[in-house]
PDB file of C-alpha atoms in Angstrom:
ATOM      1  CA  UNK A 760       0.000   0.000   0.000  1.00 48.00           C
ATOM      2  CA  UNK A 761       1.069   3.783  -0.244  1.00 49.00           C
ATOM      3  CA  UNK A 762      -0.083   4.876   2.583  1.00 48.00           C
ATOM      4  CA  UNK A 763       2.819   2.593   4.139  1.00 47.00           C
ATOM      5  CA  UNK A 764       5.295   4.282   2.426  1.00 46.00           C
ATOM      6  CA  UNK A 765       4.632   7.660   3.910  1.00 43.00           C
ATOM      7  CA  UNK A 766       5.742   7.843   8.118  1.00 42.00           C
ATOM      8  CA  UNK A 767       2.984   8.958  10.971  1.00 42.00           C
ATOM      9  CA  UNK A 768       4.163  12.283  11.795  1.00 42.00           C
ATOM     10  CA  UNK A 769       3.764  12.319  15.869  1.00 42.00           C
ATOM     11  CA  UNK A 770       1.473  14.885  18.043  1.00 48.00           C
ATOM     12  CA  UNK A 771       3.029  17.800  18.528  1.00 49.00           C
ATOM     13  CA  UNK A 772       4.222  18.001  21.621  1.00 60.00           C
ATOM     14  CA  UNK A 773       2.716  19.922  24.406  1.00 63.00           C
ATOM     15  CA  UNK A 774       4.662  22.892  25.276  1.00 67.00           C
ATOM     16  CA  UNK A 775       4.053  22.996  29.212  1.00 66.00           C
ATOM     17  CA  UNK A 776       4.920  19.516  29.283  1.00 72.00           C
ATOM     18  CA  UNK A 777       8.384  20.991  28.852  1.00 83.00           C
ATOM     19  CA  UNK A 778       8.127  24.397  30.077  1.00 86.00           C
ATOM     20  CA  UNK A 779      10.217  26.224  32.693  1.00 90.00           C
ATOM     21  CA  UNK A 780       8.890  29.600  34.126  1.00 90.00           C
ATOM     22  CA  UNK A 781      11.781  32.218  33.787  1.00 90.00           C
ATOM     23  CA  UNK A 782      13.358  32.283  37.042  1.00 88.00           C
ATOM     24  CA  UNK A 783      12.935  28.879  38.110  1.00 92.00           C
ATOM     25  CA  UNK A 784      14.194  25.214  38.379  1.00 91.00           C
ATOM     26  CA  UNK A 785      11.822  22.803  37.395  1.00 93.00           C
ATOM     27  CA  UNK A 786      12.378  19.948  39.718  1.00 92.00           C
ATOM     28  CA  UNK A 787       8.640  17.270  39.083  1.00 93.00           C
ATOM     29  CA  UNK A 788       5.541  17.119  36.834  1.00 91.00           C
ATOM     30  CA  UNK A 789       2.674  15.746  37.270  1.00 89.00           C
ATOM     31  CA  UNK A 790      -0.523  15.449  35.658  1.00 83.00           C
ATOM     32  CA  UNK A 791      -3.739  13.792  36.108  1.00 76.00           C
ATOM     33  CA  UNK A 792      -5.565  11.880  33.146  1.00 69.00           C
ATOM     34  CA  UNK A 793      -9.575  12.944  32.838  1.00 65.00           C
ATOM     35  CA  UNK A 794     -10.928  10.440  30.648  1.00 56.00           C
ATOM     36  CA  UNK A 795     -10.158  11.443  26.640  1.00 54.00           C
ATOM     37  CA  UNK A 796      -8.784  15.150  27.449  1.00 58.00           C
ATOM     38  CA  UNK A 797      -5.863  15.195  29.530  1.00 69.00           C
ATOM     39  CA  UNK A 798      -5.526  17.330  32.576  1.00 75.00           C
ATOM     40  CA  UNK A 799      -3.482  20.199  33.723  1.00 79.00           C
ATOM     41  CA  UNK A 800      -0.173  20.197  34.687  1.00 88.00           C
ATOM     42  CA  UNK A 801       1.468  20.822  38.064  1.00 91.00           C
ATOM     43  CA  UNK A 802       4.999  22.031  39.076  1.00 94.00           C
ATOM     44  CA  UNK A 803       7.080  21.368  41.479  1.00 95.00           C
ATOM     45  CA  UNK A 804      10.069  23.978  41.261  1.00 95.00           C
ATOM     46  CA  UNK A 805      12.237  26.490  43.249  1.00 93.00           C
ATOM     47  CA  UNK A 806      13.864  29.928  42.298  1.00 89.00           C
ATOM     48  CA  UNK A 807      16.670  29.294  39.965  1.00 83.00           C
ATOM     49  CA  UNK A 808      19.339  30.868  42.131  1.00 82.00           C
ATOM     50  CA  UNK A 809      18.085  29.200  45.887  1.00 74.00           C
ATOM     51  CA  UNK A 810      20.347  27.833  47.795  1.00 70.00           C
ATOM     52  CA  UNK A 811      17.950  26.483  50.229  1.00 73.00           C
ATOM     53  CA  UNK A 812      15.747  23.625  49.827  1.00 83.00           C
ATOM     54  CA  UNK A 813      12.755  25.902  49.718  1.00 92.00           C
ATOM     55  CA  UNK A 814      10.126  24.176  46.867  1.00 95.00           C
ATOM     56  CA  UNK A 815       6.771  25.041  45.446  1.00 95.00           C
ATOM     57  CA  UNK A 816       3.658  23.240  43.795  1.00 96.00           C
ATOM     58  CA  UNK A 817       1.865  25.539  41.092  1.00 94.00           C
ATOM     59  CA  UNK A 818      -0.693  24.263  38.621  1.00 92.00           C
ATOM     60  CA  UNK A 819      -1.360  25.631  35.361  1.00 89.00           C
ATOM     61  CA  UNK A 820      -4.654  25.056  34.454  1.00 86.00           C
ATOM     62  CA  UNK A 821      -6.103  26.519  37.968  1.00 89.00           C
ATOM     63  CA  UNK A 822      -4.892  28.798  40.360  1.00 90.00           C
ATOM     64  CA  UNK A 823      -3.684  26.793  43.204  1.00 93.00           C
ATOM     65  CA  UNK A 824      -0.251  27.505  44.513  1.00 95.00           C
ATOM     66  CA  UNK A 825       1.474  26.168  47.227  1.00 94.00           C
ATOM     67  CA  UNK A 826       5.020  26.694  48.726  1.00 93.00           C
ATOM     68  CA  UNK A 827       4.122  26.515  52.905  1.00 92.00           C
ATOM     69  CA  UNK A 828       2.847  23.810  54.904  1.00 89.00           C
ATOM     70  CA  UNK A 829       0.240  23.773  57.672  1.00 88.00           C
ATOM     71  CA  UNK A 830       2.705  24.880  60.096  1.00 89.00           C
ATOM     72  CA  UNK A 831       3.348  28.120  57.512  1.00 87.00           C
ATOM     73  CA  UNK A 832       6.780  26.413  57.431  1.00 90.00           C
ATOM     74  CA  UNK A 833       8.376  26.236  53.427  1.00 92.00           C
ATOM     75  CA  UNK A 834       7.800  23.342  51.791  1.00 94.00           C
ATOM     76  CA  UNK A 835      10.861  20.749  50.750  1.00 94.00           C
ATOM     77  CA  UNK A 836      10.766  18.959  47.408  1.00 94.00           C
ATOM     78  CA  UNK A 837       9.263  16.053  49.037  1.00 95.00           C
ATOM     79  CA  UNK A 838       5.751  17.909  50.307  1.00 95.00           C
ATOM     80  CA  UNK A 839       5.781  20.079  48.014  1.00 95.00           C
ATOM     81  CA  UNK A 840       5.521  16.880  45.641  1.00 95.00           C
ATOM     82  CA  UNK A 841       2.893  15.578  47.475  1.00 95.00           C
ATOM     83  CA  UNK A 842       0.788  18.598  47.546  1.00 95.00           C
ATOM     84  CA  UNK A 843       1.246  18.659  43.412  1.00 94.00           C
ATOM     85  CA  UNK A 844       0.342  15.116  43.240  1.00 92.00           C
ATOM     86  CA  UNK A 845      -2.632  15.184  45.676  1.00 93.00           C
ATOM     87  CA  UNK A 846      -3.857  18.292  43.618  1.00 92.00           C
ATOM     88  CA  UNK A 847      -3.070  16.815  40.263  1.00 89.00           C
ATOM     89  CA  UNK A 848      -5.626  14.186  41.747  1.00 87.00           C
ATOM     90  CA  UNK A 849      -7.839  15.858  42.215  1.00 87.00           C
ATOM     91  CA  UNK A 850      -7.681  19.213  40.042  1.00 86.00           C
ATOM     92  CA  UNK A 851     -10.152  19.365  37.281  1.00 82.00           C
ATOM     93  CA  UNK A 852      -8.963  22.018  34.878  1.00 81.00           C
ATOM     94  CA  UNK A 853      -8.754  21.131  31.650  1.00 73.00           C
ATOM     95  CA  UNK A 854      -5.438  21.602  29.567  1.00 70.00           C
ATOM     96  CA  UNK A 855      -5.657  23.819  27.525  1.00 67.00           C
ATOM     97  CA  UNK A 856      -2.263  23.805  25.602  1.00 66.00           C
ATOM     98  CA  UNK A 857      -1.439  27.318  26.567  1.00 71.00           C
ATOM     99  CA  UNK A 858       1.590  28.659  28.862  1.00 79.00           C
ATOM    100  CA  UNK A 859       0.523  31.161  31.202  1.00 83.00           C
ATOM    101  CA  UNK A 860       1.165  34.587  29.642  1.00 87.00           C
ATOM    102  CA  UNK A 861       3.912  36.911  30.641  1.00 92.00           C
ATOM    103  CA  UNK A 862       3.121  39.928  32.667  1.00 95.00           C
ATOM    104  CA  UNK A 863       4.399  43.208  31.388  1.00 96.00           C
ATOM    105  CA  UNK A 864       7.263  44.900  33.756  1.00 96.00           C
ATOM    106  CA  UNK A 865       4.143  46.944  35.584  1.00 96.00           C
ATOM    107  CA  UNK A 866       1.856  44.195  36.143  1.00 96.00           C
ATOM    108  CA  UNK A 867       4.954  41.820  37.441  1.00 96.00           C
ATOM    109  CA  UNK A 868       5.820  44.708  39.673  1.00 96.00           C
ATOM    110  CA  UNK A 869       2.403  44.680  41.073  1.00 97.00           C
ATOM    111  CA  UNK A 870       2.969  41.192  41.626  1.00 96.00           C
ATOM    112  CA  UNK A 871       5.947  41.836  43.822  1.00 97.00           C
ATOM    113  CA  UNK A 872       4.356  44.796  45.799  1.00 96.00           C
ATOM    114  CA  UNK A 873       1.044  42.351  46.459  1.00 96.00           C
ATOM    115  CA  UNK A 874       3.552  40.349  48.324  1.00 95.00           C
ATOM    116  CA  UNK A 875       4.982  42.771  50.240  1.00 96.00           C
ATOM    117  CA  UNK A 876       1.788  43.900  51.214  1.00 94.00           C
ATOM    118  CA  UNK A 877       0.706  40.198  52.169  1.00 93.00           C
ATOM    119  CA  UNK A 878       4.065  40.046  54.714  1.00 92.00           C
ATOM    120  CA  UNK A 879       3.185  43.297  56.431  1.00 90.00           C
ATOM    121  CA  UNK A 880       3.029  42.889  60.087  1.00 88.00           C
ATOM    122  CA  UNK A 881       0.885  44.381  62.558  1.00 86.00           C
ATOM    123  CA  UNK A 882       2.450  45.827  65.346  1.00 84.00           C
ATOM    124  CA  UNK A 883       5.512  47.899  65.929  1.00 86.00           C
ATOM    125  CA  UNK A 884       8.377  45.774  64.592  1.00 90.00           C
ATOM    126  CA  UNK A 885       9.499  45.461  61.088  1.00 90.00           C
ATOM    127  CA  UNK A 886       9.354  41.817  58.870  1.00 90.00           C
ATOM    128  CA  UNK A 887      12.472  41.498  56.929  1.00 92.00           C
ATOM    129  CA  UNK A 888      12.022  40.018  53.367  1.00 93.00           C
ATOM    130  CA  UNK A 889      13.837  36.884  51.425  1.00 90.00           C
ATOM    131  CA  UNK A 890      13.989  35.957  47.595  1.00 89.00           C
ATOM    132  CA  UNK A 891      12.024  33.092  49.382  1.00 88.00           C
ATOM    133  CA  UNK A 892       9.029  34.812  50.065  1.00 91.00           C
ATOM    134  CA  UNK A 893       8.073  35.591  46.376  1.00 93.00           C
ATOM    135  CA  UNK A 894       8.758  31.588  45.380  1.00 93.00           C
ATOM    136  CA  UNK A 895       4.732  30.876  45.612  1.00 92.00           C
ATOM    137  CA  UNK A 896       4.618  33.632  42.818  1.00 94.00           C
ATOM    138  CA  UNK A 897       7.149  32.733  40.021  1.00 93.00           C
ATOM    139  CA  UNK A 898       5.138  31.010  37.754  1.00 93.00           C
ATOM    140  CA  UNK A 899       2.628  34.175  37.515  1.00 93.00           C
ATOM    141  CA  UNK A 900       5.764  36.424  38.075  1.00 94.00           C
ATOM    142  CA  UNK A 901       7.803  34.634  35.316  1.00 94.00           C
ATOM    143  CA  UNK A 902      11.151  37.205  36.169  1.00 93.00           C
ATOM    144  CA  UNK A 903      14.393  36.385  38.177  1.00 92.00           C
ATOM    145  CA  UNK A 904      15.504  37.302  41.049  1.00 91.00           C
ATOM    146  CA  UNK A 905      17.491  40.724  39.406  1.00 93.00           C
ATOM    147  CA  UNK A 906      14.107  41.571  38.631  1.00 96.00           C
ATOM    148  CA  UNK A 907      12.344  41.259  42.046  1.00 95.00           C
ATOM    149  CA  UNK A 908      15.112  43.237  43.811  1.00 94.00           C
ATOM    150  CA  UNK A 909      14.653  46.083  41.280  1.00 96.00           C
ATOM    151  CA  UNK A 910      10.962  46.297  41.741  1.00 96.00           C
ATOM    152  CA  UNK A 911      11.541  46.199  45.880  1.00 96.00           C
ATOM    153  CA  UNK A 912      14.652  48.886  45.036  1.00 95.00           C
ATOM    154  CA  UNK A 913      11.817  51.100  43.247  1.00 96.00           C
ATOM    155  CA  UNK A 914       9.183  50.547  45.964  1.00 96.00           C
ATOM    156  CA  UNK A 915      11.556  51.694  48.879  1.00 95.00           C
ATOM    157  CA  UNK A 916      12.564  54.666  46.768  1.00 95.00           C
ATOM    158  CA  UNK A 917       9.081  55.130  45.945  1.00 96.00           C
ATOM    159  CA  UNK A 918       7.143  53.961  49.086  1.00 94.00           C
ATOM    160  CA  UNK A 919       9.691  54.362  52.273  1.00 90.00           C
ATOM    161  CA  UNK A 920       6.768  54.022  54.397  1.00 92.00           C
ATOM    162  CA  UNK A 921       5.975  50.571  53.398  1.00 94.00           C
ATOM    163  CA  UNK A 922       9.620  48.903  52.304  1.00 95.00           C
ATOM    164  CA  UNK A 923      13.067  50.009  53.631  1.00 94.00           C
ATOM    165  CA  UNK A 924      16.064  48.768  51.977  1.00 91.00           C
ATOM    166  CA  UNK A 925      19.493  48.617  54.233  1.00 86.00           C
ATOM    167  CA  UNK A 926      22.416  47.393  53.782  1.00 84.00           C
ATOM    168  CA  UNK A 927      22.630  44.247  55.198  1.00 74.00           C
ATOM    169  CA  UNK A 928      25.527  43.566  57.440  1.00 73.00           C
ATOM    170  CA  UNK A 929      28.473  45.550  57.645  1.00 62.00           C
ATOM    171  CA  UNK A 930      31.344  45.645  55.463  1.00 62.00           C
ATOM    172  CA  UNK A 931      28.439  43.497  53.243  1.00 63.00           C
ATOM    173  CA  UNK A 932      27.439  44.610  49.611  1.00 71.00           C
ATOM    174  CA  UNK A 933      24.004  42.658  50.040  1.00 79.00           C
ATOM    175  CA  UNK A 934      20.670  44.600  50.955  1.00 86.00           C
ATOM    176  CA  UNK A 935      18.232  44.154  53.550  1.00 89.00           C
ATOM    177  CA  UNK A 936      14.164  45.041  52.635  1.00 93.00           C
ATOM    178  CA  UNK A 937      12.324  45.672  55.759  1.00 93.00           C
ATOM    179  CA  UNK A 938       8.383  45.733  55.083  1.00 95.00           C
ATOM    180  CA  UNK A 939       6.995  48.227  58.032  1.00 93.00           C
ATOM    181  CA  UNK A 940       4.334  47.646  60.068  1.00 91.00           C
ATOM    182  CA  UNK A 941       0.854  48.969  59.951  1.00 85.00           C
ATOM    183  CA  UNK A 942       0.344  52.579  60.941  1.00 83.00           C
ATOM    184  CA  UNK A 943      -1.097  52.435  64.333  1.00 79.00           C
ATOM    185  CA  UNK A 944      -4.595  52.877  64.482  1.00 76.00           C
ATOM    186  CA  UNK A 945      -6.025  56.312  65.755  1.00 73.00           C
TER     187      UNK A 945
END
């Protein structure tokens, strides 16, 4: 027969089966079947320059992300697998072939200062800030870790009421951000 003589070109490939957010390490995938159409996908990753064991579960057909335990303590590769593949379980979004879009600079910068905003104590004592803390929001940030600093750099210039930047320790070329407390209430 002819049709013999011609090969079966393959599927083409998914392209978050393979995708790395910017800024990340991609360390697991998983993925849950749901019957003919085949469900989302869910990361497990950590910020491309941590030297910690600090890990994170995002999925990318829904919005769960996870990179804390119960005890608010950060999650190693090992939970943070099991969270992905308990919510890969369970998740039913529906793959839809497309990687999450990239935020423009201002958006990702409002990304960042949500953050901040999220780790601002009540009180009277300052909560200092790590790479760390913005690891639940690389897949939606999709920058590296140049990128946060300048956006925290702009919003203690901008905003010295809400994020301090010092230097961190001296004779040290590294910077402390300090996210102030509430104003007291009147």
């Amino acid at each position: 027969m002819l049709s013999s003589l011609f090969t079966r070109r393959t599927d083409a490939q998914d392209p978050a089966l393979c995708w790395t957010p910017p800024g990340t390490t991609v360390a697991q995938r998983y993925r849950n079947t749901l019957g003919p159409l085949e469900g989302a996908i869910v990361l497990v990753y950590t910020s491309a320059s941590d030297r910690s064991s600090a890990h994170a579960a995002a999925c990318l057909g829904c919005t769960y992300r996870a990179a804390h335990n119960d005890r608010r303590v950060r999650l190693e590769e090992t939970e943070a697998a099991d969270l992905a593949n308990a919510h890969a379980a369970h998740c039913r979004a529906i793959n839809r072939g497309l990687l999450p879009a990239i935020p423009d600079d201002d958006a990702a910068a409002e990304i960042v200062r949500s953050r901040l905003q999220s780790k601002r104590p009540h009180g009277t004592s300052a909560h200092p800030v790590h790479l760390t803390d913005f690891l639940e929001d690389r897949v939606d940030l999709q920058r590296d870790d140049d990128f946060i600093k300048q956006a925290m750099f702009e919003i203690a210039r901008t905003e010295g009421h809400f994020l301090k930047a010092a230097p961190a320790y001296s004779g040290s070329t590294g910077t402390w951000f300090l996210v102030q407390p509430h104003p007291p209430r009147k």
